[in-house]
Coordinates of C-alpha atoms (C1' of nucleotides) in Angstrom, one line a residue:
Chain A
M1 CA 4.4 -4.8 17.1
T2 CA 1.2 -5.3 14.6
V3 CA 1.9 -5.9 11.1
H4 CA -0.9 -3.7 8.7
N5 CA -1.7 -4.3 5.2
A6 CA 0.1 -0.8 4.4
D7 CA 3.5 -2.5 5.6
V8 CA 2.8 -5.8 3.7
A9 CA 2.3 -3.8 0.6
R10 CA 5.0 -1.4 1.2
I11 CA 7.2 -4.7 1.7
F12 CA 6.5 -6.3 -1.2
D13 CA 7.0 -3.3 -3.5
R14 CA 10.2 -2.6 -1.9
L15 CA 11.2 -6.4 -2.4
A16 CA 9.7 -5.8 -6.2
D17 CA 12.3 -3.0 -6.5
L18 CA 15.1 -4.9 -5.4
L19 CA 14.5 -8.1 -7.7
E20 CA 13.6 -5.6 -10.6
I21 CA 17.3 -4.1 -10.2
E22 CA 18.6 -7.6 -10.2
G23 CA 17.2 -8.3 -13.4
A24 CA 14.7 -10.8 -11.9
N25 CA 11.6 -12.5 -14.0
P26 CA 9.8 -9.3 -14.8
F27 CA 6.4 -11.5 -14.4
R28 CA 7.9 -12.4 -10.9
V29 CA 8.3 -8.8 -10.3
R30 CA 4.7 -7.9 -11.1
A31 CA 3.6 -10.8 -9.1
Y32 CA 4.8 -8.9 -5.7
R33 CA 3.5 -5.8 -7.2
D34 CA 0.2 -7.2 -7.6
A35 CA 0.3 -8.5 -4.5
A36 CA 1.2 -5.4 -2.7
R37 CA -2.2 -3.7 -4.3
I38 CA -4.2 -6.6 -3.8
V39 CA -3.4 -6.6 0.1
G40 CA -3.4 -2.9 0.1
D41 CA -6.9 -2.7 -1.0
L42 CA -8.1 -5.6 1.4
P43 CA -11.1 -4.4 4.0
N44 CA -9.6 -6.8 6.5
E45 CA -6.1 -6.5 7.8
V46 CA -4.6 -10.2 7.0
S47 CA -3.5 -10.3 10.4
A48 CA -7.4 -10.7 11.4
L49 CA -7.7 -13.0 8.3
M50 CA -5.1 -15.3 9.9
A51 CA -6.4 -14.9 13.2
A52 CA -10.0 -16.6 11.9
G53 CA -8.1 -19.2 10.1
K54 CA -8.6 -17.9 6.5
D55 CA -5.9 -19.3 4.1
L56 CA -4.3 -16.2 2.5
S57 CA -3.5 -18.1 -1.1
E58 CA -7.6 -18.2 -1.8
L59 CA -6.9 -14.7 -2.6
H60 CA -6.8 -14.3 -6.6
G61 CA -3.1 -13.2 -6.9
I62 CA -1.7 -14.8 -3.8
G63 CA -0.4 -18.0 -4.3
K64 CA 1.3 -20.5 -1.7
D65 CA 4.6 -18.6 -1.5
L66 CA 3.5 -15.2 -1.4
G67 CA 0.7 -16.3 1.3
G68 CA 3.8 -17.8 3.3
K69 CA 5.4 -14.7 3.2
I70 CA 2.7 -12.9 4.4
E71 CA 2.3 -15.1 6.8
E72 CA 5.8 -15.0 8.0
L73 CA 5.6 -11.1 8.0
V74 CA 2.5 -11.1 10.4
Q75 CA 3.9 -13.8 12.6
T76 CA 7.6 -12.6 12.9
G77 CA 7.6 -9.0 11.6
R78 CA 10.5 -10.0 9.2
L79 CA 10.4 -11.3 5.6
T80 CA 13.6 -13.5 5.1
A81 CA 13.7 -13.0 1.3
L82 CA 13.6 -9.4 1.8
E83 CA 16.8 -9.5 4.0
E84 CA 18.5 -11.6 1.9
A85 CA 17.5 -9.2 -0.9
E86 CA 18.8 -6.3 0.9
R87 CA 22.1 -8.2 1.5
R88 CA 22.5 -8.8 -2.1
V89 CA 21.6 -5.1 -3.4
P90 CA 23.0 -1.9 -1.7
E91 CA 20.4 0.0 0.0
G92 CA 21.0 3.3 -2.2
L93 CA 20.0 1.8 -5.4
L94 CA 16.5 2.1 -4.3
E95 CA 17.1 5.9 -3.7
L96 CA 18.4 6.1 -7.3
L97 CA 15.5 4.5 -8.6
S98 CA 13.4 7.7 -7.2
L99 CA 15.5 9.6 -9.0
G100 CA 13.3 10.2 -11.6
P101 CA 15.3 9.7 -15.2
L102 CA 16.3 6.2 -13.7
G103 CA 14.8 2.5 -14.1
P104 CA 15.8 -0.9 -12.6
K105 CA 18.0 -1.6 -15.7
R106 CA 20.0 1.8 -15.8
V107 CA 20.2 1.8 -11.8
K108 CA 22.0 -2.0 -12.3
T109 CA 24.3 -0.6 -15.3
L110 CA 25.5 2.1 -13.1
Y111 CA 26.4 -0.3 -10.1
D112 CA 28.1 -3.1 -12.3
R113 CA 30.3 -0.5 -14.3
L114 CA 31.1 2.2 -12.4
D115 CA 30.3 0.9 -8.7
I116 CA 27.8 3.2 -8.1
K117 CA 25.7 2.5 -4.8
G118 CA 23.9 5.6 -4.1
V119 CA 23.2 9.1 -4.8
D120 CA 26.6 10.3 -3.4
D121 CA 28.7 7.8 -5.7
L122 CA 26.4 8.8 -8.7
A123 CA 27.1 12.4 -8.1
A124 CA 30.7 12.0 -7.9
A125 CA 30.7 10.4 -11.4
A126 CA 28.2 12.6 -13.1
K127 CA 30.2 15.8 -12.0
A128 CA 33.5 13.8 -13.3
G129 CA 31.8 12.9 -16.4
K130 CA 31.7 9.4 -16.3
I131 CA 28.5 8.8 -16.9
H132 CA 27.9 9.7 -20.7
D133 CA 30.5 7.1 -22.0
L134 CA 28.1 4.4 -20.9
R135 CA 26.3 2.3 -23.1
G136 CA 22.4 3.5 -22.9
F137 CA 23.8 6.8 -21.3
G138 CA 24.7 9.8 -23.0
P139 CA 25.2 13.3 -22.6
K140 CA 21.6 14.7 -22.1
M141 CA 21.3 11.5 -19.5
E142 CA 24.0 12.9 -17.8
A143 CA 22.8 16.4 -17.4
R144 CA 19.3 15.1 -16.4
L145 CA 21.0 13.2 -13.6
L146 CA 22.5 16.3 -12.5
D147 CA 19.6 18.2 -12.6
A148 CA 17.6 15.8 -11.0
L149 CA 20.5 15.4 -8.0
A150 CA 20.2 19.1 -7.5
H151 CA 16.5 19.0 -7.2
H152 CA 16.0 15.8 -5.4
V153 CA 13.0 16.1 -3.6
K154 CA 10.5 13.6 -2.0
E155 CA 7.7 12.4 -4.1
E156 CA 4.8 14.6 -4.5
P157 CA 1.7 12.6 -2.3
R158 CA -1.5 11.9 -4.6
L159 CA -3.7 14.8 -4.6
L160 CA -7.2 14.7 -3.0
L161 CA -9.8 14.2 -5.8
A162 CA -11.6 17.2 -4.8
S163 CA -8.8 19.4 -5.1
V164 CA -7.8 18.5 -8.8
E165 CA -11.3 19.3 -10.1
A166 CA -11.0 23.0 -10.8
V167 CA -7.6 22.7 -12.9
A168 CA -8.9 19.2 -14.4
Q169 CA -12.1 21.1 -15.6
D170 CA -10.2 24.1 -16.7
L171 CA -7.6 22.1 -19.0
V172 CA -11.1 20.5 -20.6
Q173 CA -12.1 23.8 -21.4
R174 CA -9.0 24.7 -22.8
L175 CA -7.7 22.0 -24.8
G176 CA -11.1 21.7 -26.5
R177 CA -10.5 24.8 -27.8
A178 CA -7.8 23.6 -30.0
R179 CA -8.0 23.4 -33.3
G180 CA -9.7 20.2 -34.9
V181 CA -10.6 18.9 -31.4
G182 CA -13.6 16.8 -30.8
K183 CA -14.0 15.4 -27.6
V184 CA -11.7 15.8 -24.4
I185 CA -12.3 13.9 -21.2
V186 CA -10.2 13.3 -18.3
A187 CA -9.9 9.5 -17.7
G188 CA -7.7 8.1 -15.1
S189 CA -8.5 7.7 -11.5
Y190 CA -9.9 11.0 -11.8
R191 CA -12.8 9.3 -13.9
R192 CA -12.6 6.2 -11.6
R193 CA -13.2 8.7 -8.7
K194 CA -10.4 7.6 -6.8
E195 CA -10.0 9.2 -3.3
T196 CA -6.5 11.0 -4.5
V197 CA -4.9 11.2 -8.0
G198 CA -1.3 10.9 -8.7
D199 CA -2.0 12.8 -12.0
L200 CA -4.4 14.0 -14.6
D201 CA -5.1 11.8 -18.1
L202 CA -6.8 13.6 -20.4
L203 CA -7.9 12.0 -23.5
V204 CA -8.4 14.2 -26.9
T205 CA -10.2 13.1 -30.2
A206 CA -8.6 14.9 -33.1
A207 CA -7.2 14.7 -36.4
G208 CA -4.2 17.1 -37.1
S209 CA -4.7 19.5 -34.2
D210 CA -2.2 21.9 -32.4
V211 CA -3.6 20.6 -29.2
M212 CA -0.3 19.5 -28.3
D213 CA 1.4 22.8 -29.0
R214 CA -1.4 24.8 -27.0
L215 CA -0.9 22.1 -24.0
V216 CA 2.9 22.8 -23.8
A217 CA 2.7 26.6 -24.2
F218 CA 0.4 27.0 -21.4
E219 CA 1.6 29.2 -18.8
E220 CA 1.4 27.2 -15.8
V221 CA 3.4 24.3 -17.4
A222 CA 6.6 24.6 -15.3
E223 CA 8.2 21.5 -17.3
I224 CA 7.5 19.7 -20.5
L225 CA 8.6 16.0 -19.8
G226 CA 7.3 14.7 -23.0
H227 CA 6.0 16.2 -26.2
G228 CA 5.1 14.2 -29.0
R229 CA 2.1 14.0 -31.7
T230 CA -0.2 11.4 -30.0
R231 CA 1.5 11.6 -26.2
S232 CA 2.4 14.8 -23.9
T233 CA 3.7 15.1 -20.8
V234 CA 3.9 18.4 -18.7
R235 CA 4.3 19.1 -14.8
L236 CA 2.2 22.5 -13.7
R237 CA 3.7 24.8 -11.2
S238 CA 1.4 23.3 -8.8
G239 CA 3.4 19.9 -8.9
L240 CA 0.5 18.2 -10.7
Q241 CA 1.6 16.0 -13.6
V242 CA -0.8 16.1 -16.9
D243 CA -0.7 13.3 -19.5
V244 CA -2.5 14.5 -22.4
R245 CA -3.4 11.6 -25.6
V246 CA -4.7 12.3 -28.5
V247 CA -6.5 9.7 -30.8
P248 CA -8.9 9.6 -33.8
E249 CA -12.5 9.8 -33.1
E250 CA -13.0 6.0 -34.4
S251 CA -10.7 5.0 -31.5
Y252 CA -12.3 7.1 -28.7
G253 CA -14.1 4.1 -26.6
A254 CA -10.7 1.9 -26.8
A255 CA -8.4 5.1 -25.8
L256 CA -11.0 6.0 -23.0
H257 CA -11.3 2.4 -21.7
Y258 CA -7.4 2.3 -22.0
F259 CA -6.7 5.6 -20.3
T260 CA -9.5 5.1 -17.9
G261 CA -7.7 2.0 -16.2
S262 CA -7.1 0.4 -14.1
K263 CA -4.0 -1.2 -15.2
A264 CA -5.0 -4.1 -13.4
H265 CA -8.3 -4.0 -15.2
N266 CA -7.0 -3.4 -18.4
I267 CA -4.8 -6.6 -18.1
R268 CA -7.4 -8.5 -17.7
V269 CA -9.7 -7.3 -20.2
R270 CA -6.7 -7.5 -22.8
G271 CA -6.0 -11.2 -21.8
M272 CA -9.4 -12.2 -22.5
G273 CA -9.0 -10.5 -25.6
V274 CA -6.0 -12.4 -26.1
E275 CA -8.3 -15.7 -25.3
R276 CA -10.5 -15.0 -28.2
G277 CA -7.9 -14.1 -30.4
L278 CA -8.1 -10.2 -30.6
K279 CA -5.7 -7.5 -30.2
I280 CA -7.1 -4.9 -27.9
N281 CA -5.1 -1.8 -27.7
E282 CA -5.9 2.0 -27.2
Y283 CA -6.8 2.2 -30.8
G284 CA -9.5 -0.6 -30.8
V285 CA -10.4 -4.2 -30.8
F286 CA -8.3 -5.9 -33.8
K287 CA -8.8 -9.3 -35.2
G288 CA -5.8 -9.3 -37.5
D289 CA -5.2 -6.0 -39.0
A290 CA -8.8 -5.2 -39.4
Q291 CA -10.4 -3.0 -36.5
I292 CA -13.9 -4.5 -35.5
A293 CA -14.6 -2.1 -32.7
G294 CA -13.5 0.7 -30.4
R295 CA -16.0 3.8 -31.1
T296 CA -17.2 3.3 -27.6
E297 CA -16.4 1.4 -24.5
E298 CA -19.6 -1.0 -24.7
E299 CA -18.0 -2.0 -27.8
V300 CA -14.8 -2.9 -26.3
Y301 CA -16.6 -4.9 -23.6
A302 CA -19.1 -6.6 -25.6
Q303 CA -15.8 -7.9 -28.0
V304 CA -14.8 -9.8 -24.7
G305 CA -18.3 -11.1 -24.0
L306 CA -19.0 -8.5 -21.1
P307 CA -21.7 -5.9 -20.2
Y308 CA -20.4 -2.0 -19.6
I309 CA -18.5 -1.8 -16.3
E310 CA -18.6 1.4 -14.8
P311 CA -15.2 3.3 -14.1
E312 CA -15.7 3.1 -10.3
L313 CA -15.6 -0.7 -10.5
R314 CA -12.4 -1.0 -12.7
E315 CA -10.0 -2.3 -10.0
N316 CA -10.0 -5.8 -10.9
R317 CA -11.7 -6.4 -7.4
G318 CA -14.4 -9.0 -8.6
E319 CA -16.1 -6.8 -11.4
F320 CA -15.2 -9.5 -14.0
E321 CA -16.7 -12.3 -11.9
A322 CA -19.9 -10.2 -11.4
A323 CA -20.1 -9.3 -15.1
Q324 CA -20.0 -12.6 -16.5
D325 CA -22.5 -13.6 -13.9
G326 CA -24.7 -10.8 -14.4
R327 CA -24.5 -9.5 -10.8
L328 CA -23.1 -5.9 -11.6
P329 CA -24.3 -3.5 -9.5
R330 CA -26.8 -0.8 -10.4
L331 CA -24.8 1.8 -8.6
I332 CA -26.0 4.8 -6.6
T333 CA -26.2 8.4 -8.0
L334 CA -26.3 11.5 -6.6
A335 CA -30.1 11.7 -7.5
D336 CA -30.7 9.0 -5.3
I337 CA -29.9 11.1 -2.4
R338 CA -33.2 12.6 -0.5
G339 CA -31.5 14.1 2.6
D340 CA -28.2 14.8 4.6
L341 CA -28.0 13.0 8.1
H342 CA -24.5 15.1 9.3
A343 CA -24.7 18.7 9.3
H344 CA -23.2 21.6 11.8
T345 CA -24.2 25.1 12.6
T346 CA -22.9 28.4 14.0
E347 CA -23.9 26.9 17.5
T348 CA -20.8 24.8 17.5
N349 CA -18.1 25.1 14.8
G350 CA -20.4 25.4 11.7
R351 CA -20.1 28.7 9.7
A352 CA -24.1 29.2 8.8
T353 CA -27.0 29.0 10.9
L354 CA -29.6 26.5 11.6
E355 CA -31.6 28.6 9.3
E356 CA -29.5 29.0 6.6
M357 CA -28.5 25.4 6.6
A358 CA -32.3 24.7 6.4
E359 CA -32.4 26.8 3.3
G360 CA -29.4 25.7 2.0
A361 CA -30.6 22.1 2.0
R362 CA -34.3 23.1 0.8
A363 CA -32.7 24.5 -2.1
K364 CA -30.9 21.5 -3.1
G365 CA -34.5 19.6 -3.0
Y366 CA -33.5 17.3 0.1
K367 CA -36.4 16.4 2.1
Y368 CA -34.8 16.3 5.1
L369 CA -31.5 17.4 6.9
A370 CA -30.3 16.4 10.4
I371 CA -28.6 19.0 12.3
T372 CA -25.5 17.3 14.3
D373 CA -23.6 19.8 16.4
H374 CA -20.8 18.5 18.4
S375 CA -21.4 17.7 21.7
Q376 CA -19.5 19.1 25.2
R377 CA -16.4 16.7 24.8
V378 CA -15.2 18.5 21.8
S379 CA -14.4 22.0 23.4
M380 CA -12.8 23.6 20.6
A381 CA -15.9 23.6 18.8
R382 CA -17.9 24.7 21.6
G383 CA -19.9 21.5 21.8
L384 CA -23.0 21.2 23.2
D385 CA -24.3 20.2 26.8
A386 CA -27.6 19.0 27.6
K387 CA -29.2 22.7 28.3
R388 CA -27.9 24.0 24.9
L389 CA -29.1 20.8 23.0
A390 CA -32.5 21.3 24.8
R391 CA -32.4 25.1 23.6
Q392 CA -31.7 23.9 19.9
I393 CA -34.0 21.0 19.7
K394 CA -36.6 23.8 20.5
A395 CA -35.4 26.3 17.6
I396 CA -35.4 23.2 15.1
D397 CA -39.0 22.5 16.4
R398 CA -40.0 26.3 15.8
L399 CA -38.0 26.2 12.7
N400 CA -40.0 23.0 11.4
E401 CA -43.5 25.0 12.0
R402 CA -42.4 27.5 9.5
L403 CA -40.5 25.3 7.0
D404 CA -42.3 24.1 3.8
G405 CA -41.0 20.7 1.6
I406 CA -38.3 20.0 4.0
V407 CA -37.6 18.6 7.8
I408 CA -35.3 19.6 10.1
L409 CA -34.3 16.2 12.0
K410 CA -33.2 17.0 15.9
G411 CA -29.7 15.5 15.9
I412 CA -26.6 15.3 17.5
E413 CA -23.0 14.3 16.8
V414 CA -22.2 13.0 20.0
D415 CA -18.7 12.1 21.1
I416 CA -17.6 8.4 22.0
L417 CA -15.6 8.9 25.1
E418 CA -12.5 6.5 25.8
D419 CA -14.4 3.7 27.7
G420 CA -17.7 3.6 25.1
S421 CA -20.0 5.8 26.9
L422 CA -21.4 8.6 25.1
D423 CA -20.8 12.0 25.8
L424 CA -24.1 13.2 27.0
P425 CA -26.9 11.6 29.3
D426 CA -29.7 9.1 27.6
A427 CA -32.6 11.6 28.8
I428 CA -31.6 14.7 26.2
L429 CA -30.4 12.0 23.5
K430 CA -34.0 10.4 23.6
E431 CA -35.6 13.6 22.4
L432 CA -33.5 13.4 19.4
D433 CA -34.5 12.2 16.1
L434 CA -31.1 10.9 15.0
R435 CA -27.7 10.6 16.9
V436 CA -24.4 10.3 15.2
C437 CA -21.8 8.9 17.2
S438 CA -18.3 9.7 16.8
V439 CA -14.6 9.2 18.2
H440 CA -12.6 12.7 17.9
Y441 CA -10.2 11.7 20.9
S442 CA -7.9 8.8 22.3
L443 CA -7.0 8.0 18.7
N444 CA -4.2 5.7 19.7
L445 CA -6.2 2.9 21.6
S446 CA -4.9 -0.7 20.4
S447 CA -7.3 -2.6 18.1
E448 CA -8.7 -4.5 20.7
K449 CA -9.5 -1.5 23.0
Q450 CA -11.1 0.8 19.9
T451 CA -13.1 -2.1 18.7
E452 CA -14.4 -2.5 21.6
R453 CA -14.8 1.1 22.5
I454 CA -17.2 1.7 19.4
I455 CA -18.9 -1.8 20.2
R456 CA -19.7 -0.4 23.6
A457 CA -21.0 2.9 22.1
M458 CA -23.2 0.9 19.7
D459 CA -24.8 -1.0 23.0
N460 CA -26.4 2.6 24.0
R461 CA -29.9 2.1 22.5
Y462 CA -29.6 5.7 21.1
C463 CA -26.5 5.2 19.1
D464 CA -27.8 5.6 15.5
I465 CA -25.1 6.0 13.3
I466 CA -21.0 5.8 13.9
G467 CA -19.8 8.9 12.1
H468 CA -16.4 8.9 10.1
P469 CA -15.9 5.2 11.5
T470 CA -12.3 5.1 10.9
G471 CA -11.1 8.7 11.7
R472 CA -8.7 9.0 8.8
L473 CA -7.3 12.1 7.2
L474 CA -6.3 11.4 4.1
N475 CA -2.4 12.7 3.5
K476 CA -2.4 13.8 7.1
R477 CA -3.4 10.6 9.5
A478 CA -4.2 7.0 9.0
G479 CA -7.1 5.6 10.4
F480 CA -7.1 4.2 13.8
D481 CA -6.7 0.7 14.6
L482 CA -10.2 -1.0 14.3
D483 CA -11.5 -4.5 13.4
L484 CA -14.1 -3.1 11.0
E485 CA -15.8 -6.5 10.4
R486 CA -16.4 -6.7 13.8
V487 CA -17.6 -3.2 14.2
M488 CA -20.0 -4.2 11.2
R489 CA -21.2 -7.2 12.6
A490 CA -21.8 -5.5 16.1
A491 CA -23.9 -3.0 14.3
L492 CA -26.1 -5.6 12.5
E493 CA -26.9 -7.0 15.6
R494 CA -27.5 -3.7 17.1
G495 CA -29.5 -2.1 14.5
C496 CA -26.8 0.4 14.3
F497 CA -25.2 2.1 11.2
L498 CA -22.2 3.3 9.7
E499 CA -21.3 6.4 7.8
V500 CA -19.3 7.2 4.7
N501 CA -18.2 10.6 5.7
A502 CA -18.2 12.8 2.2
Q503 CA -15.5 15.3 3.1
P504 CA -12.9 14.7 0.5
E505 CA -9.9 14.4 3.3
R506 CA -12.1 12.0 5.3
L507 CA -13.9 9.5 2.8
D508 CA -14.3 6.9 5.4
L509 CA -15.5 4.3 5.2
N510 CA -13.6 3.7 2.3
D511 CA -14.3 1.8 -0.9
A512 CA -13.1 -1.6 0.2
H513 CA -15.2 -1.0 3.4
C514 CA -18.3 0.0 1.7
K515 CA -18.1 -3.3 -0.2
M516 CA -17.7 -5.3 3.0
A517 CA -20.5 -3.4 4.3
K518 CA -22.4 -4.6 1.2
E519 CA -21.4 -8.0 1.4
L520 CA -22.4 -8.2 5.1
G521 CA -25.6 -6.8 4.7
L522 CA -25.4 -3.6 6.5
K523 CA -26.9 -0.3 5.5
L524 CA -24.7 2.8 5.5
A525 CA -25.3 6.7 5.6
I526 CA -23.8 9.1 3.1
S527 CA -23.3 12.0 4.8
T528 CA -21.5 15.7 4.3
D529 CA -21.0 16.3 7.6
A530 CA -21.4 20.1 6.4
H531 CA -20.0 22.9 8.2
S532 CA -21.3 25.5 5.8
V533 CA -24.3 25.8 3.1
A534 CA -21.4 25.2 0.7
N535 CA -20.1 22.0 2.0
L536 CA -23.5 20.4 1.5
E537 CA -22.3 20.1 -2.3
L538 CA -19.7 17.5 -1.1
M539 CA -22.1 14.7 -0.8
R540 CA -21.1 14.0 -4.3
F541 CA -17.4 12.6 -3.1
G542 CA -19.1 10.5 -0.9
I543 CA -21.3 9.1 -3.4
D544 CA -18.1 8.8 -5.8
Q545 CA -16.5 6.7 -2.9
A546 CA -20.0 4.8 -2.6
R547 CA -19.9 3.7 -6.1
R548 CA -16.5 2.3 -5.8
G549 CA -17.8 0.3 -3.0
W550 CA -20.6 -1.2 -5.3
L551 CA -23.4 0.4 -3.3
E552 CA -26.6 0.6 -4.8
P553 CA -29.8 2.8 -3.7
A554 CA -30.7 0.2 -1.3
D555 CA -27.9 -0.1 0.5
V556 CA -28.0 3.4 1.5
L557 CA -30.0 5.1 4.5
N558 CA -30.6 8.5 3.1
T559 CA -31.9 7.2 -0.3
R560 CA -35.3 6.7 2.0
S561 CA -38.0 9.2 2.7
W562 CA -37.8 10.3 6.2
P563 CA -40.9 7.9 7.1
Q564 CA -39.3 4.9 6.0
L565 CA -35.6 5.8 7.4
K566 CA -37.3 6.4 10.7
R567 CA -38.7 3.0 10.6
L568 CA -35.1 1.7 9.9
L569 CA -33.8 3.2 12.9
R570 CA -34.4 1.2 16.3
R571 CA -35.6 3.9 18.3
A572 CA -38.4 5.1 16.0
Chain B
dG1 C1' 5.2 -16.0 -8.6
dC2 C1' 0.5 -17.1 -10.4
dC3 C1' -2.6 -19.6 -12.8
dG4 C1' -5.5 -23.1 -15.4
dT5 C1' -14.0 -25.6 -18.9
dT6 C1' -7.5 -25.2 -23.8
dT7 C1' -3.1 -25.8 -19.8
dT8 C1' 0.4 -28.5 -13.2
dC9 C1' 4.2 -26.2 -17.7
dG10 C1' 3.9 -22.2 -20.6
dG11 C1' 2.4 -18.6 -20.9
dC12 C1' 1.7 -13.8 -18.6
dC13 C1' -1.0 -6.3 -22.3
dC14 C1' 0.6 -3.2 -25.3
dG15 C1' 2.0 1.2 -27.4
dA16 C1' 4.3 6.1 -27.0
dC17 C1' 8.6 8.6 -26.4
dT18 C1' 13.3 9.7 -25.2
dG19 C1' 17.8 9.3 -26.0
dT20 C1' 20.3 6.6 -27.7
dT21 C1' 21.1 4.2 -31.4
dT22 C1' 22.0 3.2 -36.9
dT23 C1' 17.6 -0.5 -35.4
dC24 C1' 16.6 -0.5 -30.3
dA25 C1' 16.5 -0.6 -25.1
dG26 C1' 14.5 1.8 -21.3
dT27 C1' 10.9 3.6 -19.1
dC28 C1' 6.3 5.1 -18.3
dG29 C1' 1.3 4.5 -17.7

DNA sequence: GCCGTTTTCGGCCCGACTGTTTTCAGTCG
């Protein structure tokens, strides 16, 4: 059994929950939660790092103890400390934590005072009216618990960034029309452009506004979780939670910084403030009682001796060290993109014709668009065999004669078969400008086999770019097991490249993988995998992911002109 | 449990809202 980073993260979070219920030192609990996040965010599997002889305690936030616990987990698949905690704390208490109204302290109180060990015990006690007499509880809490028990549902999964944009912009528009409102902006992980968001954090600048009353009165509000003067929380009918914070104009920068997060980033900034005798909160930077900064985010960073740090970098993944050394990246923007290297047409499973896709790309100002329809193995999409591909090549040649200002690249998304061979003969692949090679089947090979398979594919001189390299579908399917560092090193040796697929449910390579590629010196393509003209607009989500992965224009293939890009391809 | 050009011990970000309380604990972000 292989222990993945996600397993380590889940187990540390579970142990943190148990320790919290026991009333452990909160900083110790935080250390476990930090470690869960750190391991969960790593681009390499910890098992691979260990196999390579790396000392895990070199990771900032992982010390000797936690490093040892990770090793125990990887080697044995078990964690003694967790098993001991599970013996001390009844399992059902964890479910109580997920109930909503209850935190670790109240769960412990219920257990200590009423011997409540799970939801069934809690339901019985609440119905018997035993809860409201406990210190720290009351009739309202008892009612909330009964309600929560009746509607106990699994937590909403985090939503795709792309799927919340419309509602976010709608809320911005409507809150902006409230009396006395200045700025309205979406902060939180939405502003950091994380691939999924758990809720929406809206920041409003205003003085004496009715904006909160407007918010809670919106017809799509299903539940009001909090309604204060400066902070309100509602849940929409869609299940999406929305937090709104109101601050005065002079606090805008400090508040934006604070509500943008991430939490780990903010803790570091505030800690740097403490070192300088400053207090940093959402209202500003304070020396004693005097506000000395906070109108802009730049002011906040300047007070702790840092340049402005882009929201996408604010994850405490090295941005502070880079900022101090003057090594912050000049992040890529959508405007740097000159073309798209992965797109489909009606010839396979696209919804637009070759001509329509070409016109769509030209209208965007692109200089090139690669048509990369599926190969024969993808029979569901009526993938191309050599004969049909040859016809498409001719059609593209004819189209290019008519087109002005853009060149359509002859390409293919050729399947990587289970043995690592490509799904079409070299004789036809060599007629193309560009070949994207992707895995669509046999996703559940061992890491070793999957890695070998992809490296074998790259051994073929006609393999240019590995499409959606991990095959993950957000909220649906984890990526397949793969040693991406080995794949990247192999790509470098062979002159191949990897893709950042901009489809909102793919977005692989992910942010950490992008950063790993950059550090290895491997350039990436950012491609939409468009199946329609409208899909060409998805490029910006790929850009978001690339920015979170620290990529600069030079790190990306399709910031180049076609002649420049052609020279980078080994078959050119 | 982690960390250290102040430190190997003693710190560890900070505030709003709720429901409880009669000045504050718990929870959340």
